[in-house]
Amino acid sequence: MSEREREVLSALRRIGVWSYRKRRELADILLHPDPPHLHRVYLGGFLLYALNLSVKEVADFIERYSVWLDFDRRITERNLRGIHKRGFSSNSANSANSANSSPSSNSSNSSNSVSSEVERLGSDVWVGRCCANGYCLEWHRVFLFG
């Protein structure tokens, strides 16, 4: 294992990736000189939703630890904001917060109150829906009660 790999694995552990297998998976994406787009989206979605990092924190992390030949911070931040905007589906209780919701909707107030009540009662996590090759295509918010 190279010094660079150890540095990336250590950084992933510091930000909260406890599973060695998950750290290896994310490190492989960061240390690949030209990872496919879906791998980059998976990395961004995981850092945004599973670790609750901000777009700036994720962009800083990727800039510091990736070896991507075509890294461009401006494009990375734009794409990360795109992942973040799709955090809620159009029929979710939080659809009033999405970019596609209309401000004239009458049901948005009741949706927000339902969402607020659910958030007050339980905690939430983001769960990725993965395709056959194991990479996330979309993220869903799941509320845990108990």
C-alpha positions as a Markdown table, in Angstrom:
| # | Residue | x | y | z |
|---|---|---|---|---|
| 1 | Met | 0.0 | 0.0 | 0.0 |
| 2 | Ser | 1.4 | 3.4 | -1.0 |
| 3 | Glu | 1.8 | 6.4 | 1.2 |
| 4 | Arg | -0.9 | 8.2 | -0.8 |
| 5 | Glu | -3.4 | 5.3 | -0.3 |
| 6 | Arg | -2.7 | 5.4 | 3.5 |
| 7 | Glu | -3.2 | 9.1 | 3.5 |
| 8 | Val | -6.6 | 8.9 | 1.7 |
| 9 | Leu | -7.8 | 6.0 | 3.8 |
| 10 | Ser | -6.9 | 7.9 | 7.0 |
| 11 | Ala | -8.7 | 11.0 | 5.7 |
| 12 | Leu | -11.8 | 9.0 | 5.0 |
| 13 | Arg | -11.7 | 7.5 | 8.5 |
| 14 | Arg | -11.3 | 11.0 | 10.0 |
| 15 | Ile | -14.5 | 12.3 | 8.2 |
| 16 | Gly | -16.5 | 9.3 | 9.5 |
| 17 | Val | -16.2 | 6.4 | 7.1 |
| 18 | Trp | -15.8 | 3.6 | 9.6 |
| 19 | Ser | -16.0 | 0.5 | 7.3 |
| 20 | Tyr | -12.7 | -0.5 | 5.9 |
| 21 | Arg | -14.4 | -1.9 | 2.8 |
| 22 | Lys | -16.3 | 1.4 | 2.2 |
| 23 | Arg | -13.0 | 3.4 | 2.7 |
| 24 | Arg | -11.3 | 1.1 | 0.1 |
| 25 | Glu | -14.2 | 1.6 | -2.3 |
| 26 | Leu | -14.1 | 5.4 | -2.0 |
| 27 | Ala | -10.3 | 5.5 | -2.0 |
| 28 | Asp | -10.3 | 3.6 | -5.3 |
| 29 | Ile | -12.5 | 6.2 | -6.9 |
| 30 | Leu | -10.3 | 9.1 | -5.5 |
| 31 | Leu | -7.1 | 7.4 | -6.6 |
| 32 | His | -8.2 | 6.5 | -10.1 |
| 33 | Pro | -6.8 | 9.0 | -12.6 |
| 34 | Asp | -10.0 | 9.1 | -14.7 |
| 35 | Pro | -13.0 | 7.4 | -12.9 |
| 36 | Pro | -16.3 | 7.1 | -14.8 |
| 37 | His | -19.0 | 9.7 | -14.1 |
| 38 | Leu | -21.2 | 7.3 | -12.2 |
| 39 | His | -18.4 | 6.5 | -9.8 |
| 40 | Arg | -17.8 | 10.3 | -9.2 |
| 41 | Val | -21.6 | 10.8 | -8.6 |
| 42 | Tyr | -21.6 | 7.9 | -6.1 |
| 43 | Leu | -18.6 | 9.4 | -4.2 |
| 44 | Gly | -20.2 | 12.8 | -4.2 |
| 45 | Gly | -23.6 | 11.5 | -3.1 |
| 46 | Phe | -22.0 | 9.4 | -0.3 |
| 47 | Leu | -20.0 | 12.3 | 1.1 |
| 48 | Leu | -23.0 | 14.7 | 0.8 |
| 49 | Tyr | -25.7 | 12.4 | 2.2 |
| 50 | Ala | -24.1 | 9.6 | 4.2 |
| 51 | Leu | -21.6 | 11.9 | 5.9 |
| 52 | Asn | -23.7 | 15.2 | 5.8 |
| 53 | Leu | -20.9 | 17.2 | 4.4 |
| 54 | Ser | -21.6 | 20.5 | 2.6 |
| 55 | Val | -20.9 | 21.0 | -1.1 |
| 56 | Lys | -17.8 | 23.1 | -0.2 |
| 57 | Glu | -16.5 | 20.4 | 2.2 |
| 58 | Val | -16.9 | 17.7 | -0.4 |
| 59 | Ala | -15.2 | 19.8 | -3.1 |
| 60 | Asp | -12.4 | 20.6 | -0.7 |
| 61 | Phe | -12.0 | 16.9 | 0.1 |
| 62 | Ile | -12.0 | 15.8 | -3.5 |
| 63 | Glu | -9.6 | 18.5 | -4.5 |
| 64 | Arg | -7.2 | 17.5 | -1.7 |
| 65 | Tyr | -7.2 | 13.8 | -2.1 |
| 66 | Ser | -8.2 | 12.9 | -5.7 |
| 67 | Val | -5.7 | 12.3 | -8.5 |
| 68 | Trp | -8.2 | 12.9 | -11.2 |
| 69 | Leu | -6.5 | 14.2 | -14.4 |
| 70 | Asp | -9.5 | 16.3 | -15.4 |
| 71 | Phe | -10.4 | 17.7 | -12.0 |
| 72 | Asp | -12.0 | 21.1 | -12.2 |
| 73 | Arg | -13.3 | 22.6 | -8.9 |
| 74 | Arg | -16.0 | 24.7 | -10.6 |
| 75 | Ile | -17.5 | 21.7 | -12.5 |
| 76 | Thr | -17.2 | 19.5 | -9.4 |
| 77 | Glu | -19.2 | 22.0 | -7.2 |
| 78 | Arg | -21.8 | 22.4 | -9.9 |
| 79 | Asn | -22.3 | 18.7 | -10.2 |
| 80 | Leu | -22.3 | 18.3 | -6.4 |
| 81 | Arg | -25.1 | 20.9 | -6.2 |
| 82 | Gly | -27.0 | 18.9 | -8.8 |
| 83 | Ile | -26.8 | 15.8 | -6.7 |
| 84 | His | -28.0 | 17.8 | -3.7 |
| 85 | Lys | -31.0 | 19.3 | -5.5 |
| 86 | Arg | -32.3 | 15.8 | -6.3 |
| 87 | Gly | -32.3 | 14.7 | -2.7 |
| 88 | Phe | -36.1 | 14.7 | -2.6 |
| 89 | Ser | -38.4 | 13.0 | -5.1 |
| 90 | Ser | -41.3 | 14.9 | -6.6 |
| 91 | Asn | -43.9 | 13.1 | -4.5 |
| 92 | Ser | -42.0 | 13.2 | -1.2 |
| 93 | Ala | -43.2 | 15.2 | 1.8 |
| 94 | Asn | -40.4 | 17.6 | 1.2 |
| 95 | Ser | -41.1 | 18.3 | -2.4 |
| 96 | Ala | -41.8 | 22.0 | -1.6 |
| 97 | Asn | -38.1 | 22.3 | -1.0 |
| 98 | Ser | -37.1 | 20.9 | -4.4 |
| 99 | Ala | -36.2 | 23.1 | -7.4 |
| 100 | Asn | -39.2 | 21.9 | -9.4 |
| 101 | Ser | -42.0 | 22.6 | -6.9 |
| 102 | Ser | -44.3 | 25.5 | -7.7 |
| 103 | Pro | -44.7 | 28.2 | -5.1 |
| 104 | Ser | -48.5 | 28.4 | -5.8 |
| 105 | Ser | -49.1 | 24.9 | -4.6 |
| 106 | Asn | -51.8 | 24.8 | -1.8 |
| 107 | Ser | -50.6 | 21.5 | -0.4 |
| 108 | Ser | -47.1 | 22.6 | 0.4 |
| 109 | Asn | -48.0 | 23.9 | 3.8 |
| 110 | Ser | -49.6 | 20.6 | 4.9 |
| 111 | Ser | -46.6 | 18.7 | 3.4 |
| 112 | Asn | -44.2 | 20.8 | 5.3 |
| 113 | Ser | -46.1 | 20.3 | 8.6 |
| 114 | Val | -46.1 | 16.5 | 8.0 |
| 115 | Ser | -42.4 | 16.5 | 7.3 |
| 116 | Ser | -41.7 | 18.6 | 10.3 |
| 117 | Glu | -43.7 | 16.3 | 12.5 |
| 118 | Val | -41.9 | 13.2 | 11.1 |
| 119 | Glu | -38.5 | 14.9 | 11.6 |
| 120 | Arg | -39.4 | 15.7 | 15.2 |
| 121 | Leu | -40.4 | 12.2 | 16.0 |
| 122 | Gly | -37.6 | 10.2 | 14.4 |
| 123 | Ser | -34.2 | 10.5 | 12.8 |
| 124 | Asp | -33.5 | 10.2 | 9.1 |
| 125 | Val | -30.8 | 8.6 | 7.0 |
| 126 | Trp | -30.1 | 8.6 | 3.3 |
| 127 | Val | -30.2 | 5.3 | 1.5 |
| 128 | Gly | -28.7 | 4.8 | -2.0 |
| 129 | Arg | -30.5 | 2.8 | -4.7 |
| 130 | Cys | -27.8 | 1.1 | -6.6 |
| 131 | Cys | -27.6 | -0.4 | -10.1 |
| 132 | Ala | -26.3 | -3.8 | -11.0 |
| 133 | Asn | -22.6 | -2.7 | -10.9 |
| 134 | Gly | -23.0 | -1.5 | -7.3 |
| 135 | Tyr | -23.0 | 2.2 | -7.8 |
| 136 | Cys | -25.7 | 4.5 | -6.6 |
| 137 | Leu | -28.1 | 6.0 | -9.1 |
| 138 | Glu | -30.3 | 7.9 | -6.6 |
| 139 | Trp | -30.6 | 8.6 | -2.9 |
| 140 | His | -33.8 | 8.3 | -0.8 |
| 141 | Arg | -34.4 | 9.8 | 2.6 |
| 142 | Val | -35.7 | 7.2 | 5.1 |
| 143 | Phe | -37.1 | 8.0 | 8.5 |
| 144 | Leu | -36.2 | 5.7 | 11.4 |
| 145 | Phe | -38.6 | 5.5 | 14.4 |
| 146 | Gly | -38.1 | 3.7 | 17.6 |
